[in-house]
Tab-separated table of C-alpha atoms in Angstrom:
chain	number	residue	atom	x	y	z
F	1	UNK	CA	-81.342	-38.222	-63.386
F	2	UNK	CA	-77.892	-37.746	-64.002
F	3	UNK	CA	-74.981	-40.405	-64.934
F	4	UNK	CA	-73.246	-40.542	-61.767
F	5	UNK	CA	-77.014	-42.060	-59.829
F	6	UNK	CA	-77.738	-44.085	-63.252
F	7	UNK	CA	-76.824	-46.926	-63.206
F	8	UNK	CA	-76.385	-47.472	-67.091
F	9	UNK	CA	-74.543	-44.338	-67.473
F	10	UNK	CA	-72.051	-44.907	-64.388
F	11	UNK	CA	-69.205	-46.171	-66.693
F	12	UNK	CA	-70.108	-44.119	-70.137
F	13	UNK	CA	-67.368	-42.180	-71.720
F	14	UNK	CA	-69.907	-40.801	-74.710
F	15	UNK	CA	-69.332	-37.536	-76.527
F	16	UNK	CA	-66.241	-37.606	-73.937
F	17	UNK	CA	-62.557	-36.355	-75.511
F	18	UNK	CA	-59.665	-38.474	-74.486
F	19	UNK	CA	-55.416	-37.890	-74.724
F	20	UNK	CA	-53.724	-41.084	-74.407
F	21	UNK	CA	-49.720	-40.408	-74.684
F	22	UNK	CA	-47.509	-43.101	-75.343
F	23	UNK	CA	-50.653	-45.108	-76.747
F	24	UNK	CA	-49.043	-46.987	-79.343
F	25	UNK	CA	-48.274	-50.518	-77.007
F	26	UNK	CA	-48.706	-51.818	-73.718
F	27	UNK	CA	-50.378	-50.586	-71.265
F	28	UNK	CA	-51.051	-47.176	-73.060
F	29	UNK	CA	-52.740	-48.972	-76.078
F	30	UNK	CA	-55.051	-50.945	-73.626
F	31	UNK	CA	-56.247	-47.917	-71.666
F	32	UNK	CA	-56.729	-45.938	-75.300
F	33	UNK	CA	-58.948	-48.551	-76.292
F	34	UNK	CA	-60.835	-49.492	-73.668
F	35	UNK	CA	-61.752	-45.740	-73.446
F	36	UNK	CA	-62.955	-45.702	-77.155
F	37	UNK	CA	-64.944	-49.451	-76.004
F	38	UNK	CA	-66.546	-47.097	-73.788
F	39	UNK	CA	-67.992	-44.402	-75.993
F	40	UNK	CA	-65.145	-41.686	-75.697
F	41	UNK	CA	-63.389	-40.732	-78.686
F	42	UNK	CA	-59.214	-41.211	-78.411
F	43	UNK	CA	-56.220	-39.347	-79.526
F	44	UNK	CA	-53.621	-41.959	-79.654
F	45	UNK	CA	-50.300	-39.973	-79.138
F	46	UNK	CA	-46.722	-41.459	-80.278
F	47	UNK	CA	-43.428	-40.321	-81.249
F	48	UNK	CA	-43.447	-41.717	-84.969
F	49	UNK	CA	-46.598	-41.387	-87.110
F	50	UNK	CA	-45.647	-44.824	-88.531
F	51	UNK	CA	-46.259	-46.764	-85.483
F	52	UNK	CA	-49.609	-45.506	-84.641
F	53	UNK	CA	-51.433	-46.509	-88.212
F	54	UNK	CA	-52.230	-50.329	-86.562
F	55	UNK	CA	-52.857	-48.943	-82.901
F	56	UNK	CA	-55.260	-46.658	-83.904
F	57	UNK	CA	-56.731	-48.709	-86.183
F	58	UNK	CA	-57.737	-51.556	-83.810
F	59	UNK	CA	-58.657	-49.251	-81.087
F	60	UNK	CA	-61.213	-47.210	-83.691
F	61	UNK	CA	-62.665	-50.599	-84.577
F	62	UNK	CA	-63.582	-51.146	-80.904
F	63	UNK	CA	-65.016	-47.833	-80.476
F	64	UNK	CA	-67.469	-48.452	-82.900
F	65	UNK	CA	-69.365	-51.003	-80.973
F	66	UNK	CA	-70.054	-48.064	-78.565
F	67	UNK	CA	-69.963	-44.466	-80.278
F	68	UNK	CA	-66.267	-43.909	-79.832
F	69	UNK	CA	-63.370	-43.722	-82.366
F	70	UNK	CA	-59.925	-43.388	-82.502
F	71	UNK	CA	-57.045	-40.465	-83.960
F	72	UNK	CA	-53.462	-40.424	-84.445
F	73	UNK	CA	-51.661	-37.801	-82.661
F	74	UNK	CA	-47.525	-38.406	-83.072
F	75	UNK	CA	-45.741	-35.829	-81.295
F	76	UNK	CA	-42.739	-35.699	-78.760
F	77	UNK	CA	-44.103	-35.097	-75.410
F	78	UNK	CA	-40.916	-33.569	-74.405
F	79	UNK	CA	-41.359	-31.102	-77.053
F	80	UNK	CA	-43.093	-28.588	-75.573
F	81	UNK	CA	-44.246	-26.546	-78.533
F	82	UNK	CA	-45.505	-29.864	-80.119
F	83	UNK	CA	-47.144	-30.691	-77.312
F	84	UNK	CA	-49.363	-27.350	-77.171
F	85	UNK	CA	-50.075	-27.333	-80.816
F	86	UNK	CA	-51.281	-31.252	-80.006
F	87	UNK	CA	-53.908	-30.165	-77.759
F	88	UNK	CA	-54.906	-26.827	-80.035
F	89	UNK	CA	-55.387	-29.877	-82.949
F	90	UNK	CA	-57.663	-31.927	-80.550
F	91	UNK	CA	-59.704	-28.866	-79.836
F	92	UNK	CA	-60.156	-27.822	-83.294
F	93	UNK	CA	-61.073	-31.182	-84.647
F	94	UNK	CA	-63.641	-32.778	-81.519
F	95	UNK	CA	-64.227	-29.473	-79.803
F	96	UNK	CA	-63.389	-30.075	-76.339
F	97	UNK	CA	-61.011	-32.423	-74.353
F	98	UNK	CA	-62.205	-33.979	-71.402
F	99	UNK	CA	-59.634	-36.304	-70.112
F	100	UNK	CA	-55.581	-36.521	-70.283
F	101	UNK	CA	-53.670	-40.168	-69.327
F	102	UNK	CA	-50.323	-38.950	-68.478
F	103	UNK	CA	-48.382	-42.414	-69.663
F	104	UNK	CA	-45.467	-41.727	-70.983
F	105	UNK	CA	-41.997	-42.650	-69.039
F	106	UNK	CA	-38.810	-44.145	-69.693
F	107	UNK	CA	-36.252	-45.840	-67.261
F	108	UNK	CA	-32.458	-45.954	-66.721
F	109	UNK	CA	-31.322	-48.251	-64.283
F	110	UNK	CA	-28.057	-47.666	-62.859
F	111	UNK	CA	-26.254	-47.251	-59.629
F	112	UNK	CA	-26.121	-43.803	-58.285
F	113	UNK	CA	-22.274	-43.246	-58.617
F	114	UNK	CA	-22.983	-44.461	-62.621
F	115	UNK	CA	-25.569	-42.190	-63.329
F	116	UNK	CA	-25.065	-38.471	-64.697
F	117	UNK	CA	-27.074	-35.530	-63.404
F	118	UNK	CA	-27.822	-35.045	-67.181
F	119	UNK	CA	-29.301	-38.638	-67.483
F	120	UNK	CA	-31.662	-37.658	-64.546
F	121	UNK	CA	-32.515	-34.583	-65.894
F	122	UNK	CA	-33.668	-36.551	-69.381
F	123	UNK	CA	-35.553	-38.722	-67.655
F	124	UNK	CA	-37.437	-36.286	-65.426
F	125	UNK	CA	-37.883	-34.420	-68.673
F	126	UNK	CA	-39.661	-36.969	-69.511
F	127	UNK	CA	-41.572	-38.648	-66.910
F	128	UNK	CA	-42.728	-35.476	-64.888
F	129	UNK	CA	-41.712	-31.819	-66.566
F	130	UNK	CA	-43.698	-33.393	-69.798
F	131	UNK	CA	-46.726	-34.394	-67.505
F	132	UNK	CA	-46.532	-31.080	-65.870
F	133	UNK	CA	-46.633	-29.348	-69.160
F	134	UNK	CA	-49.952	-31.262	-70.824
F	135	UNK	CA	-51.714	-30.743	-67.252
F	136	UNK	CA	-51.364	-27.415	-67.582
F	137	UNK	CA	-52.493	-26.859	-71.275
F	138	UNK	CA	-55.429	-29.104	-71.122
F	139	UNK	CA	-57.082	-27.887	-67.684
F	140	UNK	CA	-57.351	-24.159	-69.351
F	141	UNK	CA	-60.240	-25.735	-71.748
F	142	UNK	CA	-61.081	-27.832	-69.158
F	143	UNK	CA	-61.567	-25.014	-66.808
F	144	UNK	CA	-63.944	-23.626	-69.408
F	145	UNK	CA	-65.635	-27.028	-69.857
F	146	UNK	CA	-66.363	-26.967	-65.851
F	147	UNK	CA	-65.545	-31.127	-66.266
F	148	UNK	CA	-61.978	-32.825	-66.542
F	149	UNK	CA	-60.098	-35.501	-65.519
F	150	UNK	CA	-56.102	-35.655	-65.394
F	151	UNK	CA	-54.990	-39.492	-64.639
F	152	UNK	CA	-51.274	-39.842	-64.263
F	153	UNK	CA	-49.632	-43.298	-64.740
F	154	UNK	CA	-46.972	-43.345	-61.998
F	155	UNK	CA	-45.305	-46.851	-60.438
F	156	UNK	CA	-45.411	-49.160	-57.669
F	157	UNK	CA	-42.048	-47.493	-57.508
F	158	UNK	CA	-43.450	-44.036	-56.415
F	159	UNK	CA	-43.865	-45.244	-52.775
F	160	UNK	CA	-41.098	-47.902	-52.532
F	161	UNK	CA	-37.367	-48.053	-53.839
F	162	UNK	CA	-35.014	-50.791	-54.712
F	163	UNK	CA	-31.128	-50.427	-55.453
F	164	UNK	CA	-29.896	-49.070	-58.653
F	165	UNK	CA	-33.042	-47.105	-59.695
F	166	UNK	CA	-33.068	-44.422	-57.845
F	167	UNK	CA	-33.856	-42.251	-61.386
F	168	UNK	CA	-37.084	-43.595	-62.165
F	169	UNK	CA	-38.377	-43.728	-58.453
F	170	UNK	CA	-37.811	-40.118	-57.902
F	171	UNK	CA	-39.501	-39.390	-60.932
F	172	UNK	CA	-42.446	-41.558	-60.224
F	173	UNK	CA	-42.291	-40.696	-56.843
F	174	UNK	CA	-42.824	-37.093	-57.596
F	175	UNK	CA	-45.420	-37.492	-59.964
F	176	UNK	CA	-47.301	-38.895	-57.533
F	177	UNK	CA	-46.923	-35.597	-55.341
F	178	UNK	CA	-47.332	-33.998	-58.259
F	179	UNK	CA	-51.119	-35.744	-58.689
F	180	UNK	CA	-52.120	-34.135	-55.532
F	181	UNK	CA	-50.982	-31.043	-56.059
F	182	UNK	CA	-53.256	-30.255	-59.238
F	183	UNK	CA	-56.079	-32.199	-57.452
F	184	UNK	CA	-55.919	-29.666	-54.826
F	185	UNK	CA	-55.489	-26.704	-57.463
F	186	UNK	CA	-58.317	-28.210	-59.937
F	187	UNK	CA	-60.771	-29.213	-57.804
F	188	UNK	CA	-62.471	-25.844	-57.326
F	189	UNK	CA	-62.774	-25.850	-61.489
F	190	UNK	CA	-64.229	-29.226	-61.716
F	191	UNK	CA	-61.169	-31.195	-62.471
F	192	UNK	CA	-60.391	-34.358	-61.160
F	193	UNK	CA	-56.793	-35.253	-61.036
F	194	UNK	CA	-56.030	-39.033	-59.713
F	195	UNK	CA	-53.123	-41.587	-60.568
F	196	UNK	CA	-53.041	-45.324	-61.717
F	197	UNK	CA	-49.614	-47.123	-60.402
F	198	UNK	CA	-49.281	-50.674	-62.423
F	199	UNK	CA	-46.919	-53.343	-60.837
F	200	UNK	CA	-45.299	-55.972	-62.867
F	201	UNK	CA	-47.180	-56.524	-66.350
F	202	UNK	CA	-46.370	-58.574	-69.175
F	203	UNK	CA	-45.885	-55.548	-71.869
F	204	UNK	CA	-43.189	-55.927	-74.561
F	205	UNK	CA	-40.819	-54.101	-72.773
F	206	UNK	CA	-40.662	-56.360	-70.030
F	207	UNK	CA	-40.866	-59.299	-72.702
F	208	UNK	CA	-36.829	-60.672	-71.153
F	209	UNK	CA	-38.056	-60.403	-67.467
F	210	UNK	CA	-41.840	-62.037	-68.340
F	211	UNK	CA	-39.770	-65.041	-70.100
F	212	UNK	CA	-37.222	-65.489	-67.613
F	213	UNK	CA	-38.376	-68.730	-65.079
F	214	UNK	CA	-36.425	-67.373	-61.990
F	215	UNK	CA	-38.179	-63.966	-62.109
F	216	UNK	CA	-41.805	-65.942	-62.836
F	217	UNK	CA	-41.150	-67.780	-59.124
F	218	UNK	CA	-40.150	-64.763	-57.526
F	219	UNK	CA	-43.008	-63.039	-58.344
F	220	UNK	CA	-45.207	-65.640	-57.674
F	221	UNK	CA	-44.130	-65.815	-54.072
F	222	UNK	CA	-43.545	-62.035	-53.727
F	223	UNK	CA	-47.353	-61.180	-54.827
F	224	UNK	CA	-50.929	-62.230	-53.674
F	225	UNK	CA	-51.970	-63.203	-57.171
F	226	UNK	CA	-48.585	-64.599	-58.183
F	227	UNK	CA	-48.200	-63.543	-61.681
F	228	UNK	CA	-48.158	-61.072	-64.656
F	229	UNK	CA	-50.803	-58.560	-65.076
F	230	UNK	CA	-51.293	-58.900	-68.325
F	231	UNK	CA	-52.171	-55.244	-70.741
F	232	UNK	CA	-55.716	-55.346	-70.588
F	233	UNK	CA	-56.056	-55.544	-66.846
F	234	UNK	CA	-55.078	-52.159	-66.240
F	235	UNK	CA	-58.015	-50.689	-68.404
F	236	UNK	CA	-60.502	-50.776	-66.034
F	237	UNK	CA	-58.931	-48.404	-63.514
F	238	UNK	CA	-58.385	-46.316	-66.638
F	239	UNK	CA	-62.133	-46.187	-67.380
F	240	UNK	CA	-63.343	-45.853	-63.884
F	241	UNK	CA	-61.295	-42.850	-62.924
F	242	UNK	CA	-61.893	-41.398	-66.360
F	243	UNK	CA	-66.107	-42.081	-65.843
F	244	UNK	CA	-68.690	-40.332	-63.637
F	245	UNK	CA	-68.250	-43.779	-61.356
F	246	UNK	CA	-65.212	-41.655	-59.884
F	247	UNK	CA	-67.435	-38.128	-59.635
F	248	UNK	CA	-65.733	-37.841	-56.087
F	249	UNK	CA	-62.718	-39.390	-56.438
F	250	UNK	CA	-59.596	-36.902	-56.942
F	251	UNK	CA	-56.169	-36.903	-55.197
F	252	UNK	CA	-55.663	-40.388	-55.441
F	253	UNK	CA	-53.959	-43.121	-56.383
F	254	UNK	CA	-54.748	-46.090	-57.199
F	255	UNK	CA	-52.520	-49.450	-57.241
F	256	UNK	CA	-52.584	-52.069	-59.634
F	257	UNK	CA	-50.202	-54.827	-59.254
F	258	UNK	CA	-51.457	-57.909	-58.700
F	259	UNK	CA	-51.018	-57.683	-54.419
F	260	UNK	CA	-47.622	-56.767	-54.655
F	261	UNK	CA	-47.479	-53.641	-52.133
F	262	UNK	CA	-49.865	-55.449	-49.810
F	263	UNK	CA	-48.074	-58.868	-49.820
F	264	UNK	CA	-45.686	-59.108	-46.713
């Protein structure tokens, strides 16, 4: 019987390969590890080598308790040449590479008269032409594999706008087109390509906003759960779209944020 009708197996990531980028904090740290808690090991990628020692470190020690393990992989993702010879150094080392999370992204908000066509180019540099770019390299040994999964980390801000940030929303908001472009292009080679959009969590980046009382009340009133996702909540979409639980899901993606797109 295979994994996807066995019950046990339906959330296994064993002798699975895993990409993380942007791993070392927040949300990408808590989707790298819960993916090594689950049996698969992780390449935690990160600009400075530095950063990644304690990241990796924790997430390896969870892995144990199920078979997985964690790696360092600093690189710029928006370095295209480091970003090939990145996946050439997974392959060489675990043999295969089974699933990429697309995480990395940066924001600029400013009004549209304020922002420079260069500043938009930057950031779609990096929060689509870099996601583009690792798609692309890992599906050829995924291709070969006949297995893969591509999950892109895009934004409740890929299907709805607010003033001042129109940057990041077209960047998320073509990622998500982007999603179902290579799930329609993969599919045939066994590839699953899906996207997780967070809402509002409590990372470090957002540590001003998650302290400030007046933004606490308005998102208690302006979602169904009322409050912060906190890090770790976002792992388990990360897990089931990586797992054979989501054998037949591709094209798609999926929202975590607390209520906040479905609260009127």
């Amino acid at each position: 019987m295979n994994s996807t009708a066995h019950p046990s197996g339906l959330f296994s990531l064993r002798g699975r390969v895993a990409l993380v980028t942007g791993a070392g904090r927040g949300l990408g740290w808590a989707m790298a590890a819960a993916l090594a808690e689950h049996g698969a090991t992780v390449w935690l990628n990160g600009r400075d080598a530095a950063s990644l020692h304690d990241p990796v470190a924790r997430a390896d020690a969870l892995g144990k308790k199920a078979g997985g393990a964690a790696h360092a992989l600093p690189f710029d993702v928006c370095d295209e040449a480091a970003a090939s010879a990145a996946v050439a150094r997974v392959l060489a080392t675990s043999g295969r590479l089974d699933i990429l999370i697309n995480n990395v992204g940066q924001r600029r908000r400013q009004a549209l008269d304020d922002l420079p066509a260069q500043a938009l180019r930057n950031l779609l540099e990096s929060n689509l032409v870099s996601a583009w770019h690792l798609s692309r390299e890992v599906a050829r040994p995924m291709r070969v594999q006949g297995h893969g999964r591509i999950i892109n980390v895009t934004s409740i801000a890929g299907p709805i706008a607010r003033a001042g940030d129109a940057a990041y929303t077209t960047g998320k908001g073509a990622l998500e087109a982007l999603t179902r472009a290579l799930a329609a292009e993969l599919g045939p080679q066994g590839i699953n390509v899906n996207a997780i959009a967070p809402g509002y969590f409590a990372t470090d980046t957002n540590a001003a906003m998650v302290n400030d009382a007046n933004t606490a009340e308005w998102l208690r009133q302006r979602s169904s759960l009322g409050r912060w996702g906190q890090p770790g909540e976002i792992a388990g979409a990360a897990v089931f779209l990586a797992s054979p639980a989501a054998s037949y899901v591709t094209g798609q993606v999926l929202v975590v944020d607390g209520g906040y797109l479905a609260h009127f």
